[in-house]
Amino acid sequence: MNNYTYKITAAGRINIIGEHIDYCGGKVFPAALSLCNTVYVRPNGTNRINLSWTTLPGNVSLDLDNFESYKNETHAKFQAGCAYLWNQAGHKVLGCDMLMDCTVPFGSGLSSSAAIEVSTIAALAAVAGERPDKKEIALTAQKAEREYAGVNCGIMDQYASANGKKNHALILDCKSVTHEYVPFELGDYRLVIINCNKPHNLVESKYNERRKETEKALEILQKHCEISCLADLAVEEFKRRKHLLNGKVADRAEHVVNECRRVTLAAEAMKRGDMLTLGRLLNESHKSLKELYEVTGKELDALAEAAQSHPSCIGSRMTGAGFGGCTISLVHKDGVEHFKKTVSEKYKNAVGYDCKIYDAEIADGITVTKL
Ligand code: GLA
């Protein structure tokens, strides 16, 4: 790209396991993808940020003195929210031109919005000559998602988008907001990412509703035991306390507590190369998200079931918020092509339209290149 000063990228992500527990203080196990948002940026000496996209028509010009008025802009709200909050946090925000090129499919559950937010902040920092901490970028991006996009999200997506590392997954402790890298090694298995292509709707409101239910569970349990978040509760202790909770609230909490345990087991399994255990945990996670957390829906269930029934597949689950989006599957390398073909056919027979398979590597989070 001619005439731009920097090329900045931030990644989309998969979550290997640990779903809907980041906002309950749990540990999650995401990895950054080579599908990413790229921002080409140059200072323009004005008090405006001029946005354009390679994949969307039109331009939007943001007034640096008026960032709060863009909340209803379908696409520009992410950049506006990030610039506003980055500035509020005491950072310099300069007028600049930004060209966005996003290869994370929108609405795929692979965190296109986090990739856009994180790369926008990294670009603003580069133009201002700052080299900020990636954790601060992630926390500001999360705030933008909450305050501008209206999703009361956890920290997982923005953190993975910023801190991901090529060929590594992260064990992210969402209570302390710290991480550890684990080599992403699957032995003879490959990870296949498939989008169920369900049209997205109401994801935000259902997501926020789940979050409220976990808060309700915490509030009740805190009257009886000393915990600061649901993730503090061990599986055995939860079993003793479950009778204190009712219906759906009990189910949601049960998912959270068990999923936290699965993350620990899954990370240990990956470290020792025990793919069969990892696969089994993926299947258990999907079942729990379907039956207890109720965030899968018939499309993701059809896709996961088609995958799980293939002889080369040792585990499959939805990844991300759910209600649509993608599954990830662990598939023996010799069976990958057959798997893709069979699952695609089975899925189409079950729901009446095609799924989409992505080719992606595990990649770095933020990258900054001076042009
Ligand atoms: C979305 C949110 C994350 C996390 C997942 C579910 O991706 O942005 O914070 O809660 O859903 O695990």
Short mmCIF file of C-alpha atoms and ligand atoms in Angstrom, two decimals:
data_model
loop_
_atom_site.label_atom_id
_atom_site.label_comp_id
_atom_site.label_asym_id
_atom_site.label_seq_id
_atom_site.Cartn_x
_atom_site.Cartn_y
_atom_site.Cartn_z
CA MET A 1 0.00 0.00 0.00
CA ASN A 2 1.58 3.24 -1.16
CA ASN A 3 1.74 6.35 0.95
CA TYR A 4 0.81 4.79 4.26
CA THR A 5 3.19 5.01 7.21
CA TYR A 6 2.36 1.81 9.06
CA LYS A 7 0.71 -1.52 8.42
CA ILE A 8 -0.82 -2.86 11.63
CA THR A 9 -2.58 -6.17 12.05
CA ALA A 10 -4.56 -7.74 14.88
CA ALA A 11 -5.91 -11.26 14.82
CA GLY A 12 -9.24 -13.03 14.89
CA ARG A 13 -9.31 -15.95 17.31
CA ILE A 14 -10.65 -19.37 18.06
CA ASN A 15 -11.30 -20.50 21.57
CA ILE A 16 -10.11 -24.08 22.00
CA ILE A 17 -12.10 -24.47 25.19
CA GLY A 18 -13.43 -22.38 28.09
CA GLU A 19 -16.65 -20.91 26.73
CA HIS A 20 -18.76 -18.33 28.51
CA ILE A 21 -16.49 -18.35 31.54
CA ASP A 22 -14.21 -15.36 30.86
CA TYR A 23 -16.77 -13.05 32.45
CA CYS A 24 -16.97 -15.43 35.43
CA GLY A 25 -13.28 -15.08 36.24
CA GLY A 26 -12.32 -18.38 34.61
CA LYS A 27 -9.30 -19.41 32.61
CA VAL A 28 -9.84 -19.72 28.86
CA PHE A 29 -7.75 -21.29 26.13
CA PRO A 30 -7.87 -19.22 22.92
CA ALA A 31 -5.42 -18.89 20.03
CA ALA A 32 -5.00 -16.07 17.50
CA LEU A 33 -5.65 -16.76 13.81
CA SER A 34 -4.03 -15.74 10.56
CA LEU A 35 -7.46 -14.31 9.66
CA CYS A 36 -6.95 -10.72 10.81
CA ASN A 37 -7.79 -7.06 10.41
CA THR A 38 -5.10 -4.98 8.72
CA VAL A 39 -5.00 -1.20 9.16
CA TYR A 40 -2.92 0.91 6.80
CA VAL A 41 -2.49 4.24 8.53
CA ARG A 42 -0.86 7.64 7.92
CA PRO A 43 -1.12 10.93 9.83
CA ASN A 44 -3.08 13.59 7.92
CA GLY A 45 -2.43 16.73 9.98
CA THR A 46 -6.16 17.41 10.47
CA ASN A 47 -8.45 16.78 13.41
CA ARG A 48 -10.27 13.94 11.68
CA ILE A 49 -9.85 10.21 11.34
CA ASN A 50 -10.83 9.24 7.81
CA LEU A 51 -11.88 5.62 7.51
CA SER A 52 -12.20 3.51 4.41
CA TRP A 53 -12.48 -0.24 3.86
CA THR A 54 -11.30 -2.61 1.17
CA THR A 55 -14.37 -4.77 1.59
CA LEU A 56 -17.08 -2.19 2.30
CA PRO A 57 -18.32 0.73 0.23
CA GLY A 58 -18.07 4.36 1.36
CA ASN A 59 -15.89 6.36 3.73
CA VAL A 60 -16.56 7.76 7.19
CA SER A 61 -14.83 10.79 8.61
CA LEU A 62 -14.67 10.99 12.42
CA ASP A 63 -14.30 14.34 14.12
CA LEU A 64 -11.69 14.09 16.88
CA ASP A 65 -13.67 16.52 19.02
CA ASN A 66 -16.93 14.68 18.65
CA PHE A 67 -16.25 10.96 19.09
CA GLU A 68 -19.34 10.32 21.14
CA SER A 69 -21.71 10.83 18.23
CA TYR A 70 -20.87 7.73 16.20
CA LYS A 71 -22.48 5.02 18.31
CA ASN A 72 -25.00 4.18 15.61
CA GLU A 73 -22.53 3.87 12.74
CA THR A 74 -22.66 0.19 11.76
CA HIS A 75 -18.97 -0.17 11.03
CA ALA A 76 -17.28 3.03 12.18
CA LYS A 77 -18.60 2.73 15.73
CA PHE A 78 -15.76 0.35 16.59
CA GLN A 79 -13.03 2.74 15.50
CA ALA A 80 -14.83 5.73 17.02
CA GLY A 81 -15.31 3.93 20.33
CA CYS A 82 -11.66 2.88 20.44
CA ALA A 83 -10.33 6.32 19.58
CA TYR A 84 -12.60 7.92 22.16
CA LEU A 85 -11.69 5.56 24.98
CA TRP A 86 -8.00 5.50 24.11
CA ASN A 87 -8.01 9.26 24.33
CA GLN A 88 -9.97 9.16 27.59
CA ALA A 89 -7.28 6.87 28.99
CA GLY A 90 -4.79 9.68 28.47
CA HIS A 91 -3.28 8.75 25.11
CA LYS A 92 -2.61 11.06 22.24
CA VAL A 93 -4.99 10.56 19.27
CA LEU A 94 -3.89 12.27 16.06
CA GLY A 95 -5.81 12.90 12.87
CA CYS A 96 -5.05 10.15 10.36
CA ASP A 97 -6.27 8.16 7.36
CA MET A 98 -7.01 4.49 7.99
CA LEU A 99 -7.67 1.88 5.35
CA MET A 100 -9.12 -1.31 6.84
CA ASP A 101 -8.75 -4.72 5.27
CA CYS A 102 -10.51 -7.40 7.30
CA THR A 103 -10.15 -11.10 6.49
CA VAL A 104 -11.99 -12.23 9.61
CA PRO A 105 -15.50 -12.93 8.30
CA PHE A 106 -18.09 -10.69 9.98
CA GLY A 107 -20.52 -12.57 12.20
CA SER A 108 -18.44 -15.75 12.13
CA GLY A 109 -17.80 -15.83 15.87
CA LEU A 110 -14.07 -15.52 15.14
CA SER A 111 -13.94 -12.04 16.70
CA SER A 112 -13.81 -9.70 13.75
CA SER A 113 -14.85 -6.86 16.04
CA ALA A 114 -11.99 -7.53 18.49
CA ALA A 115 -9.51 -7.65 15.59
CA ILE A 116 -10.83 -4.31 14.33
CA GLU A 117 -10.77 -2.70 17.76
CA VAL A 118 -7.32 -3.91 18.73
CA SER A 119 -5.72 -3.01 15.38
CA THR A 120 -7.35 0.44 15.48
CA ILE A 121 -5.84 1.24 18.87
CA ALA A 122 -2.45 -0.17 17.85
CA ALA A 123 -2.59 2.02 14.73
CA LEU A 124 -3.48 5.15 16.73
CA ALA A 125 -0.57 4.42 19.06
CA ALA A 126 1.86 3.89 16.16
CA VAL A 127 0.88 7.18 14.54
CA ALA A 128 1.37 8.96 17.87
CA GLY A 129 4.79 7.34 18.34
CA GLU A 130 3.68 5.28 21.34
CA ARG A 131 4.52 1.66 22.08
CA PRO A 132 1.76 0.72 24.50
CA ASP A 133 1.27 -2.35 26.58
CA LYS A 134 -0.84 -4.97 24.78
CA LYS A 135 -2.88 -5.64 27.88
CA GLU A 136 -3.90 -2.00 28.04
CA ILE A 137 -4.87 -2.11 24.38
CA ALA A 138 -7.01 -5.20 25.02
CA LEU A 139 -8.74 -3.68 28.05
CA THR A 140 -9.52 -0.46 26.18
CA ALA A 141 -10.82 -2.41 23.19
CA GLN A 142 -13.07 -4.44 25.50
CA LYS A 143 -14.42 -1.22 26.96
CA ALA A 144 -15.19 0.03 23.45
CA GLU A 145 -17.08 -3.17 22.68
CA ARG A 146 -19.12 -2.76 25.85
CA GLU A 147 -19.81 0.93 25.60
CA TYR A 148 -20.12 1.27 21.84
CA ALA A 149 -21.32 -2.07 20.50
CA GLY A 150 -23.48 -2.76 23.56
CA VAL A 151 -22.11 -6.26 24.21
CA ASN A 152 -21.17 -6.76 27.82
CA CYS A 153 -18.31 -9.03 26.75
CA GLY A 154 -15.45 -10.57 28.70
CA ILE A 155 -11.78 -9.96 27.97
CA MET A 156 -10.99 -13.11 25.98
CA ASP A 157 -11.38 -11.89 22.40
CA GLN A 158 -9.52 -8.61 22.64
CA TYR A 159 -6.80 -10.14 24.77
CA ALA A 160 -6.19 -13.01 22.34
CA SER A 161 -6.33 -10.64 19.39
CA ALA A 162 -3.59 -8.51 20.95
CA ASN A 163 -1.40 -11.10 22.67
CA GLY A 164 -1.68 -14.15 20.41
CA LYS A 165 1.55 -15.80 19.35
CA LYS A 166 2.33 -17.79 16.22
CA ASN A 167 1.86 -21.53 16.81
CA HIS A 168 0.87 -21.00 20.43
CA ALA A 169 -2.37 -20.99 22.36
CA LEU A 170 -2.85 -18.86 25.46
CA ILE A 171 -4.05 -19.93 28.85
CA LEU A 172 -5.63 -16.65 29.81
CA ASP A 173 -6.55 -16.16 33.44
CA CYS A 174 -9.44 -13.73 33.20
CA LYS A 175 -9.41 -12.97 36.91
CA SER A 176 -5.84 -11.68 37.04
CA VAL A 177 -5.76 -10.83 33.29
CA THR A 178 -2.43 -12.59 32.77
CA HIS A 179 -1.46 -15.36 30.41
CA GLU A 180 0.83 -18.26 29.73
CA TYR A 181 1.66 -19.57 26.25
CA VAL A 182 1.30 -23.24 25.36
CA PRO A 183 2.75 -24.58 22.09
CA PHE A 184 -0.20 -25.32 19.81
CA GLU A 185 0.78 -28.87 18.91
CA LEU A 186 -1.78 -31.38 17.76
CA GLY A 187 0.45 -34.31 16.73
CA ASP A 188 -1.24 -36.20 13.89
CA TYR A 189 -4.39 -34.11 14.17
CA ARG A 190 -5.48 -30.93 12.45
CA LEU A 191 -7.89 -28.24 13.54
CA VAL A 192 -10.76 -27.61 11.14
CA ILE A 193 -12.82 -24.42 11.51
CA ILE A 194 -16.31 -24.44 10.00
CA ASN A 195 -18.89 -21.66 9.96
CA CYS A 196 -22.50 -22.85 10.23
CA ASN A 197 -23.54 -19.70 8.34
CA LYS A 198 -26.61 -19.16 10.46
CA PRO A 199 -27.83 -15.62 9.97
CA HIS A 200 -26.95 -13.70 13.12
CA ASN A 201 -29.65 -12.14 15.20
CA LEU A 202 -30.22 -11.28 18.83
CA VAL A 203 -26.75 -12.50 19.77
CA GLU A 204 -26.09 -9.42 21.89
CA SER A 205 -29.28 -9.61 23.93
CA LYS A 206 -28.97 -13.36 24.52
CA TYR A 207 -25.32 -12.97 25.47
CA ASN A 208 -26.11 -10.21 27.97
CA GLU A 209 -28.94 -12.34 29.38
CA ARG A 210 -26.60 -15.30 30.03
CA ARG A 211 -24.20 -12.98 31.73
CA LYS A 212 -26.94 -11.72 34.05
CA GLU A 213 -27.90 -15.29 34.94
CA THR A 214 -24.33 -16.05 36.03
CA GLU A 215 -24.29 -12.87 38.09
CA LYS A 216 -27.49 -13.97 39.78
CA ALA A 217 -25.93 -17.36 40.59
CA LEU A 218 -22.87 -15.66 42.05
CA GLU A 219 -24.96 -13.33 44.17
CA ILE A 220 -26.87 -16.24 45.72
CA LEU A 221 -23.81 -18.45 46.24
CA GLN A 222 -21.83 -15.62 47.83
CA LYS A 223 -24.29 -15.63 50.71
CA HIS A 224 -23.07 -19.13 51.56
CA CYS A 225 -19.42 -19.34 50.54
CA GLU A 226 -16.47 -17.01 50.17
CA ILE A 227 -16.00 -16.64 46.45
CA SER A 228 -15.31 -13.57 44.34
CA CYS A 229 -16.42 -15.17 41.05
CA LEU A 230 -18.05 -18.43 39.90
CA ALA A 231 -14.68 -19.71 38.72
CA ASP A 232 -13.56 -19.82 42.37
CA LEU A 233 -15.96 -22.68 43.00
CA ALA A 234 -14.53 -26.18 42.66
CA VAL A 235 -16.72 -28.84 41.05
CA GLU A 236 -17.24 -30.74 44.33
CA GLU A 237 -18.15 -27.65 46.27
CA PHE A 238 -20.63 -26.61 43.57
CA LYS A 239 -22.35 -29.99 43.84
CA ARG A 240 -22.89 -29.38 47.55
CA ARG A 241 -24.32 -25.90 46.91
CA LYS A 242 -26.30 -26.45 43.73
CA HIS A 243 -29.61 -26.87 45.59
CA LEU A 244 -29.41 -23.17 46.51
CA LEU A 245 -29.98 -22.23 42.86
CA ASN A 246 -33.08 -22.61 40.75
CA GLY A 247 -33.75 -23.88 37.23
CA LYS A 248 -31.82 -22.12 34.50
CA VAL A 249 -29.59 -20.22 36.92
CA ALA A 250 -28.43 -23.55 38.37
CA ASP A 251 -27.79 -24.92 34.87
CA ARG A 252 -25.76 -21.89 33.83
CA ALA A 253 -23.62 -22.05 36.96
CA GLU A 254 -23.08 -25.79 36.54
CA HIS A 255 -21.78 -25.20 33.01
CA VAL A 256 -19.39 -22.52 34.23
CA VAL A 257 -17.93 -24.60 37.04
CA ASN A 258 -17.47 -27.71 34.88
CA GLU A 259 -16.10 -25.75 31.93
CA CYS A 260 -13.46 -24.18 34.17
CA ARG A 261 -12.33 -27.66 35.12
CA ARG A 262 -12.27 -28.75 31.48
CA VAL A 263 -9.94 -25.89 30.57
CA THR A 264 -7.36 -27.04 33.11
CA LEU A 265 -7.63 -30.62 31.87
CA ALA A 266 -7.49 -29.56 28.20
CA ALA A 267 -4.41 -27.42 28.67
CA GLU A 268 -2.67 -30.28 30.49
CA ALA A 269 -3.71 -32.68 27.72
CA MET A 270 -2.28 -30.43 25.02
CA LYS A 271 0.97 -30.02 26.96
CA ARG A 272 1.47 -33.78 27.14
CA GLY A 273 0.25 -34.41 23.58
CA ASP A 274 -2.83 -36.35 24.69
CA MET A 275 -5.10 -35.52 21.78
CA LEU A 276 -7.79 -38.07 22.61
CA THR A 277 -8.40 -36.46 25.99
CA LEU A 278 -8.46 -33.02 24.39
CA GLY A 279 -11.00 -34.24 21.84
CA ARG A 280 -13.22 -35.77 24.49
CA LEU A 281 -13.20 -32.49 26.42
CA LEU A 282 -14.26 -30.58 23.29
CA ASN A 283 -17.25 -32.90 22.94
CA GLU A 284 -18.17 -32.50 26.60
CA SER A 285 -17.92 -28.74 26.31
CA HIS A 286 -20.30 -28.67 23.34
CA LYS A 287 -22.81 -30.87 25.15
CA SER A 288 -22.75 -28.57 28.16
CA LEU A 289 -23.14 -25.46 25.99
CA LYS A 290 -26.09 -27.14 24.32
CA GLU A 291 -27.88 -28.56 27.33
CA LEU A 292 -26.94 -26.36 30.27
CA TYR A 293 -25.94 -23.02 28.78
CA GLU A 294 -28.28 -23.22 25.76
CA VAL A 295 -26.20 -21.17 23.35
CA THR A 296 -25.77 -23.61 20.46
CA GLY A 297 -28.97 -23.84 18.41
CA LYS A 298 -29.86 -26.40 15.78
CA GLU A 299 -27.28 -25.25 13.23
CA LEU A 300 -24.24 -25.49 15.51
CA ASP A 301 -25.59 -28.76 16.91
CA ALA A 302 -26.03 -30.21 13.41
CA LEU A 303 -22.50 -29.18 12.52
CA ALA A 304 -20.92 -30.51 15.72
CA GLU A 305 -22.86 -33.77 15.47
CA ALA A 306 -21.89 -34.29 11.82
CA ALA A 307 -18.25 -33.71 12.81
CA GLN A 308 -18.35 -35.89 15.92
CA SER A 309 -19.79 -38.82 13.98
CA HIS A 310 -16.94 -38.82 11.43
CA PRO A 311 -14.42 -41.61 12.12
CA SER A 312 -11.39 -39.29 11.76
CA CYS A 313 -12.76 -36.72 14.21
CA ILE A 314 -11.88 -37.04 17.90
CA GLY A 315 -13.72 -33.94 19.12
CA SER A 316 -15.78 -31.00 17.97
CA ARG A 317 -17.45 -28.03 19.61
CA MET A 318 -18.83 -24.59 18.97
CA THR A 319 -16.36 -21.76 19.57
CA GLY A 320 -17.10 -18.18 20.66
CA ALA A 321 -20.38 -16.77 21.90
CA GLY A 322 -22.56 -19.28 20.03
CA PHE A 323 -26.07 -18.72 18.60
CA GLY A 324 -24.36 -19.15 15.21
CA GLY A 325 -20.75 -18.83 14.11
CA CYS A 326 -18.16 -21.58 13.99
CA THR A 327 -17.25 -25.00 15.26
CA ILE A 328 -13.71 -26.29 15.68
CA SER A 329 -12.93 -29.97 15.15
CA LEU A 330 -9.88 -32.11 15.80
CA VAL A 331 -9.43 -34.38 12.81
CA HIS A 332 -6.76 -36.96 11.97
CA LYS A 333 -4.56 -35.57 9.20
CA ASP A 334 -5.24 -38.51 6.87
CA GLY A 335 -8.99 -37.98 7.07
CA VAL A 336 -9.23 -34.20 6.72
CA GLU A 337 -10.38 -34.07 3.10
CA HIS A 338 -12.97 -36.79 3.58
CA PHE A 339 -14.11 -35.12 6.79
CA LYS A 340 -14.64 -31.77 5.10
CA LYS A 341 -16.66 -33.32 2.27
CA THR A 342 -18.82 -35.53 4.48
CA VAL A 343 -19.56 -32.91 7.11
CA SER A 344 -20.46 -30.31 4.46
CA GLU A 345 -22.93 -32.72 2.85
CA LYS A 346 -24.46 -33.86 6.12
CA TYR A 347 -24.84 -30.28 7.27
CA LYS A 348 -26.56 -29.17 4.10
CA ASN A 349 -28.97 -32.09 4.33
CA ALA A 350 -29.77 -31.19 7.92
CA VAL A 351 -30.30 -27.41 7.64
CA GLY A 352 -30.82 -26.75 3.94
CA TYR A 353 -27.84 -24.47 3.24
CA ASP A 354 -24.06 -24.71 3.06
CA CYS A 355 -21.50 -24.32 5.80
CA LYS A 356 -18.15 -22.69 5.10
CA ILE A 357 -14.74 -24.10 5.91
CA TYR A 358 -11.83 -21.74 6.65
CA ASP A 359 -8.14 -22.30 6.14
CA ALA A 360 -6.27 -20.55 8.91
CA GLU A 361 -3.05 -20.90 10.86
CA ILE A 362 -2.36 -20.02 14.49
CA ALA A 363 -0.68 -16.65 14.19
CA ASP A 364 0.60 -13.59 16.04
CA GLY A 365 -1.76 -11.09 17.66
CA ILE A 366 -0.68 -7.51 16.96
CA THR A 367 1.99 -6.92 14.31
CA VAL A 368 3.39 -3.46 13.45
CA THR A 369 5.30 -2.86 10.22
CA LYS A 370 6.79 0.51 9.27
CA LEU A 371 6.17 1.05 5.55
C1 GLA B 1 -17.76 -13.68 23.04
C2 GLA B 1 -17.23 -12.66 24.04
C3 GLA B 1 -16.15 -13.27 24.92
C4 GLA B 1 -16.59 -14.60 25.54
C5 GLA B 1 -17.20 -15.51 24.48
C6 GLA B 1 -17.81 -16.76 25.06
O1 GLA B 1 -16.80 -14.02 22.11
O2 GLA B 1 -16.73 -11.52 23.39
O3 GLA B 1 -15.76 -12.35 25.92
O4 GLA B 1 -17.47 -14.38 26.59
O5 GLA B 1 -18.20 -14.85 23.72
O6 GLA B 1 -16.83 -17.55 25.65
#
